[in-house]
Amino acid sequence: MPLIFLGPPGAGKGTQAEILAQQGPIPHISTGDILRKAITGSGGLRPIASETPLGIQAQAYVDAGELVPDHLIMAMMRERLSQSDTKLGWILDGFPRTVSQARGLDQLLSILNQPHPQVVYFYVDANVLVKRLLERGRKDDNEDSIRRRLEVYEAQTIPLIDFYQKRKCLLSINGNQSVAEVTNSLHLALQFPVSA
Ligand code: AMP
């Protein structure tokens, strides 16, 4: 089943996507990970420059906590969702992040003849998010970038909740809990999906 994990930075989308992907045949696709890899040539932790053209164009946006322009993201996703490991489904983490990306994804899925995804929304209190992000220590997890990413999330990504809720394909999960508790809630919700 194709899934979209939606929620603020620090909600645990990546952690949960990784756990779920390890249990089955569907890949975890994180736009942030793909971008960090394009920028540094690694997972984003090694400051070694082996930049690709995508990395060169994306770096300033990622460092500042701004969204990378849609045309770059859409081209990247078109390529990724065309790969052969996506046939049984996928878990998207960090994409779509705007209503225009969600519309772009709709078009892409019809071109690729892939089914519409179930959307899982992880809600988390703001103070929990900031604490988690500061503890994580990624290059873009400094206070300015965190503040900016949360602002961008509020302005650009929150409208997606409504967008998918209207389609009756949104499940909500309490992301304030521990990793194991969120995993449990997710399993239950996906086994017995009830639209929020
Ligand atoms: P993430 O790992 O999802 O927190 O993403 C890290 C950074 O990558 C974001 O702050 C953005 O700069 C960029 N990014 C990731 N996904 C997207 C997207 N779907 N659209 C635009 N920018 C993105």
Short mmCIF file of C-alpha atoms and ligand atoms in Angstrom, two decimals:
data_model
loop_
_atom_site.label_atom_id
_atom_site.label_comp_id
_atom_site.label_asym_id
_atom_site.label_seq_id
_atom_site.Cartn_x
_atom_site.Cartn_y
_atom_site.Cartn_z
CA MET A 1 0.00 0.00 0.00
CA PRO A 2 1.40 3.45 -0.84
CA LEU A 3 1.64 5.74 2.20
CA ILE A 4 2.37 9.40 2.82
CA PHE A 5 3.70 10.33 6.25
CA LEU A 6 2.67 13.89 7.05
CA GLY A 7 3.65 15.97 10.06
CA PRO A 8 6.02 18.64 11.34
CA PRO A 9 9.80 18.28 11.38
CA GLY A 10 10.66 16.16 14.41
CA ALA A 11 7.34 14.28 14.42
CA GLY A 12 9.08 10.92 14.00
CA LYS A 13 8.02 10.32 10.39
CA GLY A 14 11.48 9.17 9.34
CA THR A 15 11.91 6.86 12.33
CA GLN A 16 8.52 5.23 11.81
CA ALA A 17 8.98 4.98 8.04
CA GLU A 18 12.31 3.24 8.58
CA ILE A 19 10.77 0.72 11.02
CA LEU A 20 7.89 -0.02 8.66
CA ALA A 21 10.13 -0.32 5.61
CA GLN A 22 12.30 -2.88 7.42
CA GLN A 23 9.28 -5.09 8.00
CA GLY A 24 8.17 -5.40 4.41
CA PRO A 25 8.97 -4.88 0.74
CA ILE A 26 8.05 -1.22 0.44
CA PRO A 27 10.79 1.44 0.41
CA HIS A 28 11.06 4.48 2.68
CA ILE A 29 11.47 7.51 0.43
CA SER A 30 12.62 10.63 2.27
CA THR A 31 13.05 13.77 0.16
CA GLY A 32 15.25 15.27 2.88
CA ASP A 33 17.57 12.22 2.76
CA ILE A 34 17.77 12.32 -1.04
CA LEU A 35 18.62 16.04 -0.91
CA ARG A 36 21.23 15.63 1.84
CA LYS A 37 22.82 12.83 -0.15
CA ALA A 38 22.88 15.01 -3.27
CA ILE A 39 24.51 17.80 -1.25
CA THR A 40 27.22 15.88 0.57
CA GLY A 41 27.42 12.55 -1.20
CA SER A 42 26.51 10.83 2.09
CA GLY A 43 23.60 10.78 4.51
CA GLY A 44 24.31 14.39 5.34
CA LEU A 45 26.62 13.89 8.29
CA ARG A 46 29.95 13.99 6.45
CA PRO A 47 30.93 17.48 5.32
CA ILE A 48 32.62 16.13 2.22
CA ALA A 49 31.75 17.96 -0.98
CA SER A 50 30.78 15.50 -3.67
CA GLU A 51 27.88 17.54 -4.85
CA THR A 52 25.57 16.71 -7.70
CA PRO A 53 23.81 19.40 -9.78
CA LEU A 54 20.69 18.82 -7.64
CA GLY A 55 22.79 19.21 -4.48
CA ILE A 56 24.33 22.45 -5.68
CA GLN A 57 20.93 23.94 -6.41
CA ALA A 58 19.32 22.68 -3.19
CA GLN A 59 21.98 23.37 -0.57
CA ALA A 60 21.21 27.01 0.29
CA TYR A 61 17.51 26.22 0.74
CA VAL A 62 18.13 23.19 2.95
CA ASP A 63 20.66 25.03 5.13
CA ALA A 64 18.24 27.94 5.64
CA GLY A 65 15.24 25.68 6.38
CA GLU A 66 13.43 26.93 3.26
CA LEU A 67 11.61 24.72 0.79
CA VAL A 68 13.57 23.63 -2.27
CA PRO A 69 11.74 24.84 -5.43
CA ASP A 70 8.97 22.59 -6.68
CA HIS A 71 10.45 21.93 -10.12
CA LEU A 72 13.55 20.34 -8.54
CA ILE A 73 11.50 18.30 -6.06
CA MET A 74 9.02 17.12 -8.67
CA ALA A 75 11.77 16.02 -11.08
CA MET A 76 13.49 14.19 -8.23
CA MET A 77 10.28 12.41 -7.21
CA ARG A 78 9.39 11.52 -10.75
CA GLU A 79 12.71 9.77 -11.07
CA ARG A 80 12.45 8.06 -7.66
CA LEU A 81 8.87 6.82 -8.10
CA SER A 82 9.76 5.41 -11.51
CA GLN A 83 12.28 2.99 -9.99
CA SER A 84 11.42 -0.70 -9.89
CA ASP A 85 11.30 -1.04 -6.07
CA THR A 86 8.15 1.12 -5.96
CA LYS A 87 5.87 -1.43 -7.61
CA LEU A 88 4.38 -2.75 -4.34
CA GLY A 89 4.05 0.68 -2.73
CA TRP A 90 6.18 3.18 -0.84
CA ILE A 91 6.31 5.37 2.23
CA LEU A 92 6.83 9.03 1.40
CA ASP A 93 8.43 11.05 4.20
CA GLY A 94 8.74 14.82 3.70
CA PHE A 95 6.81 14.93 0.44
CA PRO A 96 4.40 16.38 -0.51
CA ARG A 97 4.99 19.45 1.63
CA THR A 98 2.69 21.92 -0.16
CA VAL A 99 -0.69 21.71 -1.85
CA SER A 100 1.00 22.33 -5.18
CA GLN A 101 3.33 19.36 -4.59
CA ALA A 102 0.29 17.24 -3.65
CA ARG A 103 -1.33 18.16 -6.97
CA GLY A 104 1.94 17.38 -8.73
CA LEU A 105 1.98 13.99 -7.01
CA ASP A 106 -1.59 13.28 -8.19
CA GLN A 107 -0.49 13.92 -11.77
CA LEU A 108 2.65 11.87 -11.36
CA LEU A 109 0.71 8.90 -9.98
CA SER A 110 -1.71 8.96 -12.87
CA ILE A 111 1.18 9.13 -15.37
CA LEU A 112 2.92 6.24 -13.60
CA ASN A 113 -0.36 4.36 -13.21
CA GLN A 114 0.08 3.98 -9.45
CA PRO A 115 -2.76 4.00 -6.88
CA HIS A 116 -3.60 6.88 -4.54
CA PRO A 117 -1.92 6.69 -1.15
CA GLN A 118 -3.23 6.52 2.38
CA VAL A 119 -2.03 9.56 4.36
CA VAL A 120 -0.86 9.25 7.96
CA TYR A 121 -0.70 12.49 9.91
CA PHE A 122 1.54 12.55 13.02
CA TYR A 123 0.50 15.31 15.41
CA VAL A 124 3.03 16.47 18.01
CA ASP A 125 3.14 19.38 20.51
CA ALA A 126 5.48 22.23 19.55
CA ASN A 127 7.65 21.98 22.68
CA VAL A 128 8.25 18.25 22.05
CA LEU A 129 9.29 18.99 18.46
CA VAL A 130 11.88 21.63 19.32
CA LYS A 131 13.38 19.40 22.03
CA ARG A 132 13.63 16.43 19.63
CA LEU A 133 15.16 18.51 16.83
CA LEU A 134 17.77 20.08 19.10
CA GLU A 135 18.72 16.63 20.39
CA ARG A 136 18.98 15.18 16.86
CA GLY A 137 21.87 17.47 15.88
CA ARG A 138 21.64 17.35 12.08
CA LYS A 139 23.47 20.15 10.22
CA ASP A 140 20.21 22.06 9.68
CA ASP A 141 19.05 21.44 13.27
CA ASN A 142 20.25 24.81 14.62
CA GLU A 143 17.82 27.20 16.29
CA ASP A 144 17.34 29.57 13.32
CA SER A 145 16.71 26.79 10.84
CA ILE A 146 14.41 24.92 13.22
CA ARG A 147 12.33 28.05 13.80
CA ARG A 148 12.14 28.66 10.05
CA ARG A 149 11.22 25.04 9.25
CA LEU A 150 8.40 25.14 11.79
CA GLU A 151 7.12 28.43 10.28
CA VAL A 152 7.29 26.97 6.78
CA TYR A 153 5.46 23.87 8.02
CA GLU A 154 2.66 25.97 9.54
CA ALA A 155 2.26 28.14 6.46
CA GLN A 156 2.78 25.64 3.66
CA THR A 157 2.27 22.08 4.89
CA ILE A 158 -0.63 22.34 7.37
CA PRO A 159 -3.08 23.09 4.51
CA LEU A 160 -2.37 19.54 3.29
CA ILE A 161 -4.17 18.11 6.34
CA ASP A 162 -7.39 19.64 5.10
CA PHE A 163 -6.60 18.74 1.50
CA TYR A 164 -6.30 15.02 2.33
CA GLN A 165 -9.02 15.04 5.00
CA LYS A 166 -11.51 16.11 2.33
CA ARG A 167 -10.51 13.03 0.36
CA LYS A 168 -11.17 10.84 3.39
CA CYS A 169 -7.75 9.25 3.19
CA LEU A 170 -6.20 10.75 6.34
CA LEU A 171 -5.37 8.83 9.52
CA SER A 172 -4.16 10.69 12.60
CA ILE A 173 -1.56 9.32 15.00
CA ASN A 174 -0.44 10.79 18.32
CA GLY A 175 3.27 11.42 17.72
CA ASN A 176 3.91 12.67 21.27
CA GLN A 177 4.32 9.10 22.48
CA SER A 178 7.51 7.00 22.63
CA VAL A 179 8.84 5.44 19.43
CA ALA A 180 7.44 2.01 20.37
CA GLU A 181 4.04 3.44 21.26
CA VAL A 182 3.82 5.36 17.98
CA THR A 183 4.78 2.18 16.09
CA ASN A 184 1.96 0.33 17.86
CA SER A 185 -0.58 3.05 17.12
CA LEU A 186 0.52 3.04 13.50
CA HIS A 187 0.14 -0.72 13.15
CA LEU A 188 -3.34 -0.59 14.65
CA ALA A 189 -4.39 2.33 12.47
CA LEU A 190 -3.12 0.73 9.28
CA GLN A 191 -4.76 -2.59 10.14
CA PHE A 192 -8.11 -0.94 10.82
CA PRO A 193 -8.02 2.31 8.89
CA VAL A 194 -10.68 4.75 10.04
CA SER A 195 -10.44 8.11 8.34
CA ALA A 196 -9.98 11.00 10.77
P1 AMP B 1 13.44 16.87 6.09
O1 AMP B 1 14.55 15.88 6.18
O2 AMP B 1 12.17 16.29 5.55
O3 AMP B 1 13.23 17.63 7.38
O4 AMP B 1 13.90 17.96 5.00
C1 AMP B 1 15.06 18.75 5.19
C2 AMP B 1 15.04 19.92 4.22
O5 AMP B 1 15.02 19.44 2.87
C3 AMP B 1 13.84 20.84 4.34
O6 AMP B 1 14.00 21.82 5.36
C4 AMP B 1 13.81 21.46 2.95
O7 AMP B 1 14.81 22.45 2.80
C5 AMP B 1 14.20 20.29 2.06
N1 AMP B 1 13.04 19.49 1.61
C6 AMP B 1 12.74 18.19 1.95
N2 AMP B 1 11.61 17.79 1.36
C7 AMP B 1 11.16 18.84 0.63
C8 AMP B 1 10.02 19.05 -0.20
N3 AMP B 1 9.09 18.10 -0.37
N4 AMP B 1 9.89 20.26 -0.78
C9 AMP B 1 10.81 21.23 -0.62
N5 AMP B 1 11.89 21.11 0.16
C10 AMP B 1 12.08 19.92 0.78
#
